Coordinates of C-alpha atoms and ligand atoms in Angstrom, one line a residue:
X1198 CA 0.0 0.0 0.0
X1199 CA 1.6 3.2 -1.1
X1200 CA 0.9 6.9 -0.7
X1201 CA -1.8 8.2 -3.0
X1202 CA -3.8 11.3 -3.8
X1203 CA -7.6 10.9 -3.5
X1204 CA -9.8 13.4 -5.3
X1205 CA -12.9 14.4 -3.3
X1206 CA -15.6 14.2 -6.0
X1207 CA -18.0 16.5 -4.2
X1208 CA -20.5 16.8 -7.0
X1209 CA -24.2 16.5 -6.8
X1210 CA -24.9 14.5 -10.0
X1211 CA -23.6 11.7 -12.1
X1212 CA -23.3 13.9 -15.2
X1213 CA -21.1 16.4 -13.4
X1214 CA -18.9 13.7 -11.9
X1215 CA -18.4 11.8 -15.1
X1216 CA -17.7 15.0 -17.1
X1217 CA -15.1 15.8 -14.5
X1218 CA -13.5 12.3 -14.7
X1219 CA -13.6 12.4 -18.5
X1220 CA -11.0 15.2 -18.4
X1221 CA -8.5 12.7 -17.0
X1222 CA -8.5 10.6 -20.3
X1223 CA -6.2 7.7 -19.7
X1224 CA -5.5 8.5 -16.0
X1225 CA -7.5 6.8 -13.3
X1226 CA -7.2 8.8 -10.1
X1227 CA -8.3 7.4 -6.7
X1228 CA -11.7 9.1 -6.0
X1229 CA -13.8 9.8 -2.9
X1230 CA -17.5 9.5 -3.2
X1231 CA -19.4 11.2 -0.4
X1232 CA -22.9 11.2 0.9
X1233 CA -24.2 13.9 -1.5
X1234 CA -23.4 12.0 -4.6
X1235 CA -24.2 8.6 -3.2
X1236 CA -27.6 9.7 -1.9
X1237 CA -28.3 11.4 -5.2
X1238 CA -27.3 8.6 -7.5
X1239 CA -27.2 5.5 -5.4
X1240 CA -24.9 2.5 -5.8
X1241 CA -25.0 2.7 -9.6
X1242 CA -22.6 5.7 -9.5
X1243 CA -20.1 3.5 -7.6
X1244 CA -20.4 0.7 -10.1
X1245 CA -20.0 3.1 -13.0
X1246 CA -16.8 4.7 -11.6
X1247 CA -15.4 1.4 -10.6
X1248 CA -16.0 0.0 -14.1
X1249 CA -14.0 2.9 -15.5
X1250 CA -11.1 1.6 -13.5
X1251 CA -10.9 4.0 -10.6
X1252 CA -10.2 3.1 -6.9
X1253 CA -13.0 4.4 -4.7
X1254 CA -13.1 5.7 -1.1
X1255 CA -16.8 5.6 -0.2
X1256 CA -17.1 8.2 2.5
X1257 CA -20.5 7.4 4.2
X1258 CA -19.3 7.5 7.8
X1259 CA -21.5 4.7 9.2
X1260 CA -22.6 4.9 12.8
X1261 CA -25.4 2.5 14.1
X1262 CA -25.8 -0.6 16.2
X1263 CA -23.3 -3.3 15.4
X1264 CA -25.7 -5.6 13.6
X1265 CA -27.0 -2.9 11.3
X1266 CA -23.4 -1.7 10.5
X1267 CA -22.3 -5.2 9.8
X1268 CA -25.1 -5.8 7.3
X1269 CA -24.6 -2.4 5.7
X1270 CA -20.9 -3.0 5.4
X1271 CA -21.5 -6.3 3.7
X1272 CA -23.6 -4.6 1.0
X1273 CA -20.8 -1.9 0.5
X1274 CA -18.2 -4.6 0.3
X1275 CA -20.1 -6.2 -2.6
X1276 CA -19.8 -2.9 -4.4
X1277 CA -16.1 -3.6 -4.6
X1278 CA -15.0 -0.3 -3.2
X1279 CA -11.4 0.1 -2.0
X1280 CA -11.9 2.1 1.2
X1281 CA -14.9 2.8 3.5
X1282 CA -15.3 4.5 6.8
X1283 CA -17.3 4.7 10.0
X1284 CA -17.5 6.8 13.2
X1285 CA -15.2 5.5 15.9
X1286 CA -17.8 6.9 18.4
X1287 CA -19.9 3.9 17.5
X1288 CA -17.5 2.0 19.8
X1289 CA -15.5 -1.2 19.5
X1290 CA -18.3 -3.7 19.1
X1291 CA -19.6 -1.7 16.2
X1292 CA -16.1 -1.5 14.6
X1293 CA -15.5 -5.2 15.0
X1294 CA -18.9 -6.0 13.5
X1295 CA -18.0 -3.7 10.6
X1296 CA -14.9 -5.7 9.8
X1297 CA -16.9 -8.9 9.9
X1298 CA -19.5 -7.5 7.5
X1299 CA -16.9 -6.2 5.1
X1300 CA -14.8 -9.4 4.9
X1301 CA -15.7 -11.3 1.7
X1302 CA -15.8 -15.1 1.5
X1303 CA -12.3 -15.1 0.0
X1304 CA -11.0 -13.2 3.1
X1305 CA -10.4 -9.9 1.2
X1306 CA -12.1 -6.7 2.2
X1307 CA -12.0 -2.9 1.5
X1308 CA -9.8 -0.8 3.8
X1309 CA -11.7 0.4 6.8
X1310 CA -10.9 3.8 8.2
X1311 CA -12.4 5.6 11.3
X1312 CA -13.5 9.1 11.8
X1313 CA -12.4 10.1 15.3
X1314 CA -13.8 13.5 16.2
X1315 CA -15.0 15.5 13.3
X1316 CA -12.8 18.5 12.6
X1317 CA -15.9 20.6 12.9
X1318 CA -16.0 19.6 16.6
X1319 CA -13.8 21.7 18.8
X1320 CA -13.0 21.4 22.5
X1321 CA -15.9 23.6 23.5
X1322 CA -18.5 21.8 21.4
X1323 CA -17.3 18.4 22.6
X1324 CA -17.6 19.5 26.2
X1325 CA -20.9 21.2 25.8
X1326 CA -22.8 18.9 23.4
X1327 CA -21.1 15.6 23.9
X1328 CA -20.2 16.0 27.6
X1329 CA -16.7 14.8 26.9
X1330 CA -14.3 16.7 29.2
X1331 CA -11.0 15.2 28.2
X1332 CA -8.6 17.3 25.9
X1333 CA -9.7 16.7 22.3
X1334 CA -6.3 15.4 21.2
X1335 CA -6.4 12.7 23.9
X1336 CA -9.9 11.8 22.7
X1337 CA -8.7 11.6 19.1
X1338 CA -5.8 9.4 20.0
X1339 CA -8.0 7.2 22.2
X1340 CA -10.5 6.7 19.4
X1341 CA -7.7 6.0 17.0
X1342 CA -6.3 3.3 19.4
X1343 CA -9.8 1.8 19.7
X1344 CA -10.0 1.6 15.9
X1345 CA -6.6 -0.1 15.7
X1346 CA -7.5 -2.6 18.4
X1347 CA -10.8 -3.4 16.6
X1348 CA -8.8 -4.3 13.5
X1349 CA -9.3 -1.2 11.4
X1350 CA -6.7 0.0 9.0
X1351 CA -6.5 3.7 9.9
X1352 CA -8.2 7.0 10.6
X1353 CA -9.2 10.1 8.8
X1354 CA -7.5 13.0 10.6
X1355 CA -6.2 16.5 10.2
X1356 CA -2.6 16.5 8.7
X1357 CA -1.6 18.1 12.0
X1358 CA -2.6 14.9 13.9
X1359 CA -1.1 12.4 11.5
X1360 CA 2.4 12.2 13.1
X1361 CA 0.9 11.7 16.6
X1362 CA -1.5 9.0 15.3
X1363 CA 1.5 7.2 13.8
X1364 CA 3.4 7.5 17.1
X1365 CA 0.5 6.1 19.1
X1366 CA -0.9 3.5 16.7
X1367 CA 2.2 2.6 14.6
X1368 CA 3.5 3.6 11.2
X1369 CA 1.5 0.9 9.5
X1370 CA -1.8 2.5 10.7
X1371 CA -3.0 4.5 7.8
X1372 CA -3.7 8.3 8.0
X1373 CA -6.0 9.8 5.5
X1374 CA -5.8 13.6 5.6
X1375 CA -8.0 16.2 4.1
X1376 CA -7.3 20.0 4.5
X1377 CA -4.7 20.1 1.8
X1378 CA -3.9 23.3 -0.2
X1379 CA -1.2 24.4 -2.5
X1380 CA 1.2 27.0 -1.1
X1381 CA 0.0 29.6 -3.5
X1382 CA -3.7 28.5 -3.3
X1383 CA -7.0 29.6 -1.7
X1384 CA -7.7 28.1 1.7
X1385 CA -11.5 28.4 1.3
X1386 CA -13.2 27.3 4.5
X1387 CA -10.4 25.0 5.6
X1388 CA -8.6 26.5 8.6
X1389 CA -5.7 24.2 9.4
X1390 CA -4.1 23.3 6.1
X1391 CA -0.9 21.7 4.7
X1392 CA 0.6 21.6 1.2
X1393 CA 0.9 18.1 -0.4
X1394 CA 4.7 18.3 0.2
X1395 CA 4.2 19.1 3.9
X1396 CA 1.6 16.2 4.2
X1397 CA 4.2 13.9 2.7
X1398 CA 6.8 15.2 5.2
X1399 CA 4.7 14.5 8.2
X1400 CA 3.9 10.9 7.0
X1401 CA 0.3 11.1 5.7
X1402 CA -0.5 8.0 3.7
X1403 CA -3.3 9.4 1.6
X1404 CA -4.3 13.0 1.1
X1405 CA -7.9 13.9 0.2
X1406 CA -8.0 16.9 -2.1
X1407 CA -11.2 18.5 -3.3
X1408 CA -11.5 22.1 -4.5
X1409 CA -7.8 22.7 -5.3
X1410 CA -8.4 20.1 -8.1
X1411 CA -12.2 20.2 -8.8
X1412 CA -12.4 24.0 -8.9
X1413 CA -9.2 24.5 -10.8
X1414 CA -9.3 25.8 -14.4
X1415 CA -7.0 22.8 -15.2
X1416 CA -8.0 19.9 -12.9
X1417 CA -5.6 17.4 -14.5
X1418 CA -2.6 19.7 -14.0
X1419 CA -3.7 20.4 -10.4
X1420 CA -4.0 16.6 -9.8
X1421 CA -0.6 16.0 -11.3
X1422 CA 0.9 18.7 -9.2
X1423 CA -0.5 17.0 -6.1
X1424 CA 0.9 13.7 -7.2
X1425 CA 4.3 15.2 -7.9
X1426 CA 4.5 16.9 -4.5
X1427 CA 3.0 14.1 -2.5
X1428 CA 3.9 10.8 -4.1
X1429 CA 7.1 11.2 -6.1
Ligands
C5P2217 O1 -12.4 20.9 -1.2 P1 -11.6 20.3 0.0 O2 -10.2 20.0 -0.4 O3 -11.7 21.2 1.2 O4 -12.3 18.9 0.3 C1 -11.9 18.1 1.3 C2 -12.8 16.9 1.4 O5 -12.4 16.2 2.6 C3 -14.3 17.2 1.5 O6 -14.9 16.0 0.8 C4 -14.6 17.2 2.9 O7 -15.9 16.8 3.2 C5 -13.6 16.1 3.4 N1 -13.2 16.2 4.8 C6 -12.7 17.3 5.4 N2 -12.4 17.4 6.7 C7 -12.6 16.3 7.5 C8 -13.2 15.1 6.9 C9 -13.5 15.1 5.6 O8 -12.4 18.3 4.7 N3 -12.3 16.3 8.8

């Protein structure tokens, strides 16, 4: 498993998504399909993009009772996606059930990644709304350890947390990091950002890049620039 750039295909329709991917001609970037596109187009969009030869991170962030998550994961596994995720807040029995559901008869399964605390949750929100009083970075590392002990492959985290996740959970525990911007680019609504080269430097395994590629006048060059800075 090597480092890779995952393009966040945050589009609302199949037409828009396929028109975007058509620009890549022979190239087959790893893509992330999120809730908006999946709920709009259903599993067919996953099959279509997979048939075109792309790897897919299906970002649906499951969180329910273990039995429900297990059954849902088994359906997602049959879609032949490469990476899926869940909320570590669902706790270890749910994460273990997710692994069971994902594992195919031949023993293979998509990578399973946990969301720890959403980056939209800060210390104040966590204390007030979730009644969790511990420092947020301890909570993030605890959730990451739970994910590791439940057999998951890694976590989605801020690039600023990736080094610590590796030191707590091991270098082979995968970090998938959004919040990536070019040094000369627009930050948009992301607050804590890193360039692809910096993300490589701190040991991110996968970067998830949306608007710096999707909103670029030349998405293919922007993607290639990410690959050049992050992978090569
Ligand atoms: O356009 P941009 O590069 O900001 O897109 C980043 C992608 O990563 C979006 O799909 C966003 O939902 C996702 N993401 C994030 N921060 C997280 C988790 C996911 O930006 N903590």
